[in-house]
Amino acid sequence: MSAHIAALDVGTTSVRCFVQDENCSIKGSAVEAVELLNPKPGYFEIEPEALWAKIVKVITAAIHDAKLKPEDITCLTISTQRCTFLTWNHRTKEYYHNFITWKDVRADELVDRWNSSCTMRTMNGVSYALFLVTRNARWLAGSVLKMMNGQVTPRLLHEIEHNKRLQGALREGTARLELLDSWILYKLRSGNGLNPDVEHITDITSSTATGLYDPFTLSWSSIIPLMFGIDLKILPRVVDNGYKSFGYVHPAAFGKDWANSQIPIAASLSDQTAAMWGSQCFNKGDCKVTMGTGAFLNVVTGKDCQAAITGLYPLVAWQLKQKKNKCRTVYCIEGASHDCGTVISWAQSCGLFAEPAETAEIAESVPDTNDVFFMPAFSGLGPPVNDYKAATGFIGMTPSTTKGHLVRALLESIVFRVVQLIESAENETDTKLQVIRWWRVSQ
């Protein structure tokens, strides 16, 4: 019989599922928009059960679109956005808050407080001294370490400080943290909570960007309990990308039509690693840029976990188990511009154009921007600027400025930020990038 793979992708703006055959031809697909909640300025959340309903819907619809039954599916694979998390009691299904997404900046004040604290300055200074003595890249990374809003750490600390229900659950030992991938794996494998004792696991490429994980030691950082008082027991166990015990999709997760199905979960990995693999970035020096809600650049650095000092950061690109249970770990450095699709969505909501597809024609209606520039900084400016207080806005407008100039400046601002990331990556790796593989993520 033909093999049919269901590939689930859960992003910031959409949930998608594709059913492919053994030749990677798409036989069916479905997509649903994610409702991003904005209860307060700077807050970006996703209601978990509404998201789960969309995940169930797209998987079911994609299989139906392929004219197949659940029992015809050979396996399910998963890719997810990173650094989006929630805390809950998985046994009672009590959520202490919604998913807090990677774009959320509620902890901005806390980030400033920590980055200017004596504790952080002391840690940076001690790390640099250790680097001078040992020349170990881990200490160089520690010497420039800063807390960032995009990491899980500050937003989790913010919730621990302000969420009384979470505080109580932590005291009682009933709370645990879920990254998006660990939560989806739990819901699929447990039958939406029918078997709450399934193991609490996350993929290494999802954990690596949280700020809680140390890519140099390949473990949850031992500094986290000491500096922040976060009990590592609430975190999922980290598994490699070749993990063989993901198990099966519990039929109860989807209903009676799935009663005869036994679908293995074959893989789970983060969106950026999925993009690296899809772009065939397997060798040292390979580079990809994905452009969706944000723009992310990744350069493979091979077996070396490379410290970065311009605001880029070292991550585990992927990890696969080899013979004798030894793992082969491949690293990368990453830089992000958090406002890419966000800029387009904002401009559309302001009436500069009706559909994003119109922007090219509008921008090409003028030869240049007439010295108008746009600062794409809704979430601040990342590397190499690293100014997370930077303000968004147009600069250089005059009475002769037209809509064409504004739209062109918007599009050029996205390009300028990506070029900055590319130049930073070249400086960090001391390499001239020969090929940049480019992916646009559908919004």
Short mmCIF file of C-alpha atoms in Angstrom, two decimals, residues 9-433:
data_model
loop_
_atom_site.label_atom_id
_atom_site.label_comp_id
_atom_site.label_asym_id
_atom_site.label_seq_id
_atom_site.Cartn_x
_atom_site.Cartn_y
_atom_site.Cartn_z
CA ASP A 9 2.59 22.80 11.18
CA VAL A 10 1.46 25.06 14.03
CA GLY A 11 2.61 28.63 13.52
CA THR A 12 1.82 32.03 14.98
CA THR A 13 -0.78 32.99 12.39
CA SER A 14 -1.99 29.66 11.01
CA VAL A 15 -2.37 25.93 11.65
CA ARG A 16 -1.79 23.80 8.58
CA CYS A 17 -1.77 20.13 7.72
CA PHE A 18 -0.59 18.49 4.51
CA VAL A 19 -1.04 14.85 3.53
CA GLN A 20 1.79 13.67 1.29
CA ASP A 21 2.51 10.39 -0.45
CA GLU A 22 5.86 8.60 -0.56
CA ASN A 23 6.97 10.91 -3.42
CA CYS A 24 6.21 14.00 -1.30
CA SER A 25 3.33 14.93 -3.58
CA ILE A 26 0.59 16.76 -1.67
CA LYS A 27 -2.63 14.78 -1.77
CA GLY A 28 -4.65 16.88 0.63
CA SER A 29 -4.32 19.96 2.82
CA ALA A 30 -6.20 22.21 5.19
CA VAL A 31 -5.47 25.49 6.95
CA GLU A 32 -7.04 27.48 9.77
CA ALA A 33 -6.13 30.96 11.00
CA VAL A 34 -4.86 31.26 14.57
CA GLU A 35 -6.69 33.86 16.64
CA LEU A 36 -3.98 35.96 18.26
CA LEU A 37 -5.37 37.68 21.36
CA ASN A 38 -4.16 41.11 22.43
CA PRO A 39 -5.79 41.71 25.84
CA LYS A 40 -3.36 44.51 26.75
CA PRO A 41 -0.73 46.49 24.85
CA GLY A 42 2.28 44.21 24.33
CA TYR A 43 0.36 41.04 25.24
CA PHE A 44 0.05 38.38 22.52
CA GLU A 45 -1.74 35.20 23.55
CA ILE A 46 -3.45 32.13 22.10
CA GLU A 47 -6.34 30.41 23.90
CA PRO A 48 -5.20 26.77 24.18
CA GLU A 49 -8.47 24.88 23.73
CA ALA A 50 -9.41 27.04 20.72
CA LEU A 51 -6.01 26.16 19.24
CA TRP A 52 -6.54 22.47 19.96
CA ALA A 53 -9.90 22.57 18.17
CA LYS A 54 -8.17 24.03 15.09
CA ILE A 55 -5.43 21.37 15.22
CA VAL A 56 -8.04 18.60 15.28
CA LYS A 57 -9.98 20.32 12.50
CA VAL A 58 -7.06 20.75 10.08
CA ILE A 59 -5.74 17.21 10.52
CA THR A 60 -9.22 15.77 9.98
CA ALA A 61 -9.92 18.07 7.02
CA ALA A 62 -6.57 17.37 5.34
CA ILE A 63 -7.16 13.60 5.50
CA HIS A 64 -10.66 14.10 4.10
CA ASP A 65 -9.29 16.34 1.35
CA ALA A 66 -6.87 13.55 0.40
CA LYS A 67 -9.89 11.21 0.16
CA LEU A 68 -8.41 8.96 2.83
CA LYS A 69 -9.45 7.56 6.19
CA PRO A 70 -7.45 7.97 9.41
CA GLU A 71 -6.33 4.34 9.25
CA ASP A 72 -4.75 5.08 5.82
CA ILE A 73 -2.23 7.50 7.38
CA THR A 74 1.24 5.96 7.79
CA CYS A 75 2.52 8.48 10.32
CA LEU A 76 2.14 12.02 11.67
CA THR A 77 4.94 14.59 11.85
CA ILE A 78 4.85 17.88 13.74
CA SER A 79 6.58 21.25 13.49
CA THR A 80 5.79 24.13 15.82
CA GLN A 81 6.70 27.71 16.62
CA ARG A 82 9.20 28.03 19.46
CA CYS A 83 9.17 29.91 22.77
CA THR A 84 5.39 29.95 23.05
CA PHE A 85 4.40 28.39 26.36
CA LEU A 86 1.73 27.91 29.00
CA THR A 87 1.55 26.53 32.53
CA TRP A 88 -1.20 24.24 33.75
CA ASN A 89 -2.24 21.29 35.87
CA HIS A 90 -2.35 18.57 33.24
CA ARG A 91 -4.39 16.25 35.46
CA THR A 92 -7.25 18.67 36.16
CA LYS A 93 -6.80 20.51 32.83
CA GLU A 94 -6.68 23.84 34.66
CA TYR A 95 -4.76 26.42 32.67
CA TYR A 96 -3.11 29.16 34.72
CA HIS A 97 -2.93 31.42 31.66
CA ASN A 98 -3.23 31.28 27.88
CA PHE A 99 -0.33 30.43 25.62
CA ILE A 100 2.05 33.38 25.84
CA THR A 101 3.60 33.72 22.39
CA TRP A 102 7.16 34.54 21.44
CA LYS A 103 6.07 38.02 20.31
CA ASP A 104 4.74 38.96 23.74
CA VAL A 105 6.56 41.81 25.52
CA ARG A 106 4.71 41.88 28.86
CA ALA A 107 8.00 41.24 30.65
CA ASP A 108 9.75 44.25 29.10
CA GLU A 109 10.21 46.04 32.43
CA LEU A 110 11.48 42.84 34.06
CA VAL A 111 13.97 42.35 31.19
CA ASP A 112 15.35 45.88 31.72
CA ARG A 113 15.55 45.33 35.47
CA TRP A 114 17.47 42.08 35.15
CA ASN A 115 19.81 43.27 32.38
CA SER A 116 20.85 46.29 34.47
CA SER A 117 21.08 44.34 37.73
CA CYS A 118 24.26 43.73 39.69
CA THR A 119 23.59 39.98 39.38
CA MET A 120 23.66 40.05 35.58
CA ARG A 121 26.66 42.39 35.42
CA THR A 122 28.55 40.20 37.85
CA MET A 123 27.75 37.07 35.85
CA ASN A 124 28.88 38.77 32.62
CA GLY A 125 32.11 39.93 34.26
CA VAL A 126 32.94 36.58 35.82
CA SER A 127 32.18 34.81 32.55
CA TYR A 128 34.52 37.10 30.64
CA ALA A 129 37.28 36.52 33.17
CA LEU A 130 36.81 32.77 32.79
CA PHE A 131 36.93 33.14 29.02
CA LEU A 132 40.26 34.99 29.22
CA VAL A 133 41.67 32.14 31.30
CA THR A 134 40.14 29.15 29.47
CA ARG A 135 39.33 30.51 25.99
CA ASN A 136 36.19 28.40 26.22
CA ALA A 137 33.42 29.73 23.94
CA ARG A 138 30.81 28.99 26.59
CA TRP A 139 32.21 31.71 28.86
CA LEU A 140 32.43 34.19 25.98
CA ALA A 141 28.71 33.61 25.37
CA GLY A 142 28.08 34.14 29.09
CA SER A 143 29.99 37.43 29.05
CA VAL A 144 27.44 39.00 26.68
CA LEU A 145 24.39 37.11 27.90
CA LYS A 146 21.28 39.27 28.16
CA MET A 147 17.69 38.45 28.90
CA MET A 148 15.42 38.92 25.86
CA ASN A 149 11.65 39.19 25.55
CA GLY A 150 11.58 36.46 22.92
CA GLN A 151 12.86 33.90 25.41
CA VAL A 152 10.56 31.96 27.70
CA THR A 153 12.52 32.91 30.83
CA PRO A 154 11.36 36.52 31.36
CA ARG A 155 7.73 35.85 30.50
CA LEU A 156 7.65 32.85 32.83
CA LEU A 157 9.18 34.96 35.61
CA HIS A 158 6.56 37.65 34.96
CA GLU A 159 3.76 35.12 35.38
CA ILE A 160 5.33 33.69 38.52
CA GLU A 161 5.50 37.22 39.97
CA HIS A 162 1.94 38.24 39.05
CA ASN A 163 -0.21 35.10 38.67
CA LYS A 164 -1.53 34.04 42.08
CA ARG A 165 -3.05 30.77 40.79
CA LEU A 166 0.29 29.78 39.31
CA GLN A 167 2.08 30.72 42.53
CA GLY A 168 -0.22 28.43 44.50
CA ALA A 169 0.18 25.56 42.05
CA LEU A 170 3.96 25.85 42.16
CA ARG A 171 3.89 25.67 45.96
CA GLU A 172 1.69 22.57 45.77
CA GLY A 173 3.82 20.98 43.04
CA THR A 174 0.88 20.62 40.62
CA ALA A 175 1.98 23.05 37.90
CA ARG A 176 4.12 22.22 34.93
CA LEU A 177 5.33 24.17 31.92
CA GLU A 178 4.45 23.22 28.38
CA LEU A 179 6.16 24.43 25.26
CA LEU A 180 3.86 24.29 22.28
CA ASP A 181 5.35 21.03 21.03
CA SER A 182 5.23 19.28 24.43
CA TRP A 183 1.58 20.30 24.88
CA ILE A 184 0.58 19.04 21.41
CA LEU A 185 2.46 15.77 21.99
CA TYR A 186 0.70 15.33 25.32
CA LYS A 187 -2.76 16.00 23.86
CA LEU A 188 -2.18 13.63 20.93
CA ARG A 189 -0.60 10.81 22.92
CA SER A 190 -2.89 10.98 25.95
CA GLY A 191 -6.14 11.14 23.99
CA ASN A 192 -6.70 14.74 25.07
CA GLY A 193 -5.96 13.88 28.70
CA LEU A 194 -7.55 10.42 28.85
CA ASN A 195 -4.19 8.99 29.91
CA PRO A 196 -2.47 11.76 31.91
CA ASP A 197 0.58 9.62 32.70
CA VAL A 198 2.21 9.81 29.26
CA GLU A 199 5.75 11.15 29.52
CA HIS A 200 6.35 14.91 29.57
CA ILE A 201 8.77 15.53 26.68
CA THR A 202 9.93 18.25 24.32
CA ASP A 203 12.14 18.18 21.26
CA ILE A 204 15.64 19.62 21.64
CA THR A 205 15.16 22.14 18.84
CA SER A 206 12.18 23.61 20.68
CA SER A 207 13.91 23.76 24.06
CA THR A 208 17.15 25.27 22.76
CA ALA A 209 15.76 28.78 22.11
CA THR A 210 13.89 29.17 25.41
CA GLY A 211 16.70 30.83 27.38
CA LEU A 212 16.28 28.01 29.91
CA TYR A 213 18.44 25.56 27.96
CA ASP A 214 22.24 25.58 27.75
CA PRO A 215 23.38 24.49 24.28
CA PHE A 216 26.96 24.09 25.54
CA THR A 217 26.06 21.49 28.18
CA LEU A 218 23.02 20.15 26.26
CA SER A 219 20.76 20.34 29.29
CA TRP A 220 18.39 22.67 31.11
CA SER A 221 20.70 25.30 32.53
CA SER A 222 21.84 24.73 36.11
CA ILE A 223 22.01 28.52 36.53
CA ILE A 224 18.22 28.89 36.18
CA PRO A 225 17.28 27.65 39.70
CA LEU A 226 20.13 29.66 41.25
CA MET A 227 19.41 32.96 39.51
CA PHE A 228 15.65 32.85 39.08
CA GLY A 229 14.38 30.23 41.52
CA ILE A 230 12.66 28.23 38.76
CA ASP A 231 12.33 24.55 39.64
CA LEU A 232 13.60 22.53 36.67
CA LYS A 233 11.15 19.76 37.60
CA ILE A 234 8.30 21.71 35.94
CA LEU A 235 10.09 21.50 32.57
CA PRO A 236 9.65 18.64 30.09
CA ARG A 237 12.37 16.09 29.44
CA VAL A 238 14.37 16.95 26.33
CA VAL A 239 14.61 14.31 23.57
CA ASP A 240 16.62 14.21 20.35
CA ASN A 241 15.22 14.44 16.82
CA GLY A 242 15.62 10.72 16.25
CA TYR A 243 13.55 9.81 19.30
CA LYS A 244 11.89 6.44 18.73
CA SER A 245 9.32 6.50 21.53
CA PHE A 246 6.89 9.24 20.54
CA GLY A 247 4.31 6.48 20.34
CA TYR A 248 0.95 6.77 18.62
CA VAL A 249 -1.89 9.22 18.25
CA HIS A 250 -4.52 8.14 20.78
CA PRO A 251 -7.80 7.66 18.87
CA ALA A 252 -9.73 9.44 21.64
CA ALA A 253 -7.96 12.69 20.70
CA PHE A 254 -10.04 12.85 17.52
CA GLY A 255 -13.26 10.94 18.14
CA LYS A 256 -15.06 7.79 17.11
CA ASP A 257 -14.08 7.96 13.43
CA TRP A 258 -10.49 7.30 14.53
CA ALA A 259 -11.28 4.18 16.55
CA ASN A 260 -9.57 1.85 14.06
CA SER A 261 -6.48 4.00 13.59
CA GLN A 262 -3.00 3.51 15.01
CA ILE A 263 -0.92 6.39 13.65
CA PRO A 264 2.72 6.60 14.81
CA ILE A 265 4.14 10.04 15.64
CA ALA A 266 7.32 9.89 13.59
CA ALA A 267 8.93 13.28 14.30
CA SER A 268 8.56 16.53 16.19
CA LEU A 269 10.80 19.53 15.62
CA SER A 270 10.75 23.31 15.68
CA ASP A 271 9.73 25.44 12.73
CA GLN A 272 13.24 26.82 12.16
CA THR A 273 14.87 23.38 12.12
CA ALA A 274 12.13 22.17 9.78
CA ALA A 275 12.96 25.10 7.50
CA MET A 276 16.68 24.27 7.62
CA TRP A 277 15.98 20.70 6.63
CA GLY A 278 13.51 21.76 3.96
CA SER A 279 16.13 24.17 2.60
CA GLN A 280 18.73 21.35 2.63
CA CYS A 281 20.99 23.23 5.03
CA PHE A 282 22.93 20.21 6.23
CA ASN A 283 26.54 21.38 5.99
CA LYS A 284 28.65 23.87 7.89
CA GLY A 285 28.17 27.36 6.45
CA ASP A 286 24.76 26.62 4.95
CA CYS A 287 22.34 29.48 5.56
CA LYS A 288 18.60 29.96 5.35
CA VAL A 289 16.25 32.88 5.92
CA THR A 290 12.57 32.30 6.63
CA MET A 291 10.13 35.16 6.42
CA GLY A 292 6.79 34.86 8.17
CA THR A 293 5.52 36.78 11.18
CA GLY A 294 9.20 37.43 11.86
CA ALA A 295 12.36 36.90 9.79
CA PHE A 296 14.81 34.29 11.09
CA LEU A 297 18.32 33.67 9.80
CA ASN A 298 20.18 30.46 10.68
CA VAL A 299 23.74 29.52 9.75
CA VAL A 300 24.89 25.96 10.41
CA THR A 301 28.13 25.93 12.44
CA GLY A 302 28.55 22.15 12.47
CA LYS A 303 29.81 20.39 15.59
CA ASP A 304 30.91 23.67 17.20
CA CYS A 305 28.62 25.59 19.54
CA GLN A 306 29.81 29.04 18.58
CA ALA A 307 29.55 32.01 20.93
CA ALA A 308 28.15 35.18 19.36
CA ILE A 309 28.65 38.75 20.58
CA THR A 310 26.55 40.89 18.19
CA GLY A 311 23.15 39.73 19.41
CA LEU A 312 22.97 36.49 17.44
CA TYR A 313 22.82 33.39 19.62
CA PRO A 314 24.02 29.77 19.43
CA LEU A 315 21.40 27.02 19.23
CA VAL A 316 21.14 23.30 18.65
CA ALA A 317 20.17 22.98 14.99
CA TRP A 318 19.34 19.28 15.42
CA GLN A 319 20.48 16.19 17.27
CA LEU A 320 20.31 12.57 16.12
CA LYS A 321 21.23 9.43 18.01
CA GLN A 322 23.86 7.24 16.40
CA LYS A 323 25.34 3.87 17.30
CA LYS A 324 25.92 2.97 20.96
CA ASN A 325 23.38 5.61 21.98
CA LYS A 326 25.77 8.46 21.23
CA CYS A 327 24.20 11.64 19.88
CA ARG A 328 25.49 13.67 16.97
CA THR A 329 24.66 17.30 17.70
CA VAL A 330 24.74 19.96 14.98
CA TYR A 331 24.72 23.62 15.98
CA CYS A 332 23.78 26.89 14.35
CA ILE A 333 23.72 30.57 15.14
CA GLU A 334 20.49 32.48 14.74
CA GLY A 335 19.42 36.07 14.35
CA ALA A 336 15.86 37.36 14.29
CA SER A 337 13.92 40.38 13.13
CA HIS A 338 10.62 39.93 14.92
CA ASP A 339 8.68 42.26 12.64
CA CYS A 340 8.29 41.06 9.09
CA GLY A 341 4.76 39.86 8.37
CA THR A 342 3.72 42.04 11.30
CA VAL A 343 4.70 45.14 9.32
CA ILE A 344 2.62 44.06 6.33
CA SER A 345 -0.40 43.22 8.49
CA TRP A 346 -0.17 46.58 10.27
CA ALA A 347 0.10 48.53 7.00
CA GLN A 348 -2.88 46.63 5.60
CA SER A 349 -4.95 47.43 8.71
CA CYS A 350 -4.05 51.10 8.26
CA GLY A 351 -5.46 51.09 4.72
CA LEU A 352 -2.22 51.49 2.76
CA PHE A 353 -3.36 48.57 0.60
CA ALA A 354 -6.22 46.09 0.51
CA GLU A 355 -4.17 42.93 -0.05
CA PRO A 356 -0.43 42.22 0.44
CA ALA A 357 -0.20 41.13 -3.21
CA GLU A 358 -0.78 44.77 -4.21
CA THR A 359 2.36 46.04 -2.51
CA ALA A 360 4.78 45.27 -5.36
CA GLU A 361 2.81 47.29 -7.89
CA ILE A 362 2.36 50.19 -5.46
CA ALA A 363 6.07 50.20 -4.54
CA GLU A 364 7.15 50.07 -8.19
CA SER A 365 4.96 53.07 -9.03
CA VAL A 366 7.80 55.27 -7.69
CA PRO A 367 11.54 55.03 -8.49
CA ASP A 368 12.62 55.24 -4.83
CA THR A 369 11.31 56.17 -1.38
CA ASN A 370 12.10 59.88 -1.80
CA ASP A 371 14.31 59.58 1.34
CA VAL A 372 11.49 58.14 3.42
CA PHE A 373 12.50 55.29 5.72
CA PHE A 374 10.46 52.99 7.94
CA MET A 375 11.67 51.61 11.26
CA PRO A 376 10.18 48.09 11.71
CA ALA A 377 10.43 47.94 15.48
CA PHE A 378 7.09 46.88 16.95
CA SER A 379 9.10 44.38 19.02
CA GLY A 380 12.25 46.52 19.15
CA LEU A 381 15.29 46.03 16.95
CA GLY A 382 17.34 42.85 17.23
CA PRO A 383 20.92 42.23 16.09
CA PRO A 384 23.13 44.00 15.38
CA VAL A 385 21.29 47.05 16.78
CA ASN A 386 19.92 45.29 19.87
CA ASP A 387 17.73 48.18 20.93
CA TYR A 388 14.48 46.72 22.25
CA LYS A 389 13.20 50.18 23.14
CA ALA A 390 13.42 51.38 19.53
CA ALA A 391 10.24 53.00 18.24
CA THR A 392 8.39 52.14 15.05
CA GLY A 393 7.63 54.86 12.53
CA PHE A 394 8.28 56.61 9.25
CA ILE A 395 11.22 59.02 9.00
CA GLY A 396 11.74 61.71 6.38
CA MET A 397 8.17 62.36 5.26
CA THR A 398 7.48 65.62 3.42
CA PRO A 399 4.41 67.10 1.72
CA SER A 400 5.53 65.35 -1.47
CA THR A 401 5.46 61.89 0.15
CA THR A 402 2.92 59.57 -1.49
CA LYS A 403 1.44 56.21 -0.65
CA GLY A 404 3.90 54.68 -3.10
CA HIS A 405 6.84 56.06 -1.12
CA LEU A 406 5.40 54.74 2.15
CA VAL A 407 4.75 51.23 0.84
CA ARG A 408 8.17 51.07 -0.80
CA ALA A 409 9.80 52.19 2.47
CA LEU A 410 7.90 49.45 4.33
CA LEU A 411 9.13 46.74 2.00
CA GLU A 412 12.68 48.06 1.96
CA SER A 413 12.77 48.15 5.77
CA ILE A 414 12.23 44.37 5.84
CA VAL A 415 15.10 43.90 3.38
CA PHE A 416 17.41 46.21 5.33
CA ARG A 417 16.83 44.24 8.54
CA VAL A 418 17.54 40.92 6.82
CA VAL A 419 20.74 42.34 5.30
CA GLN A 420 21.82 43.43 8.79
CA LEU A 421 21.30 39.86 10.02
CA ILE A 422 23.29 38.45 7.09
CA GLU A 423 26.20 40.83 7.69
CA SER A 424 26.18 40.03 11.41
CA ALA A 425 26.26 36.29 10.69
CA GLU A 426 29.19 36.75 8.31
CA ASN A 427 31.10 38.72 10.94
CA GLU A 428 30.35 36.16 13.66
CA THR A 429 31.38 33.14 11.59
CA ASP A 430 34.20 34.92 9.73
CA THR A 431 32.69 33.46 6.56
CA LYS A 432 31.35 34.98 3.37
CA LEU A 433 28.00 33.32 2.81
#
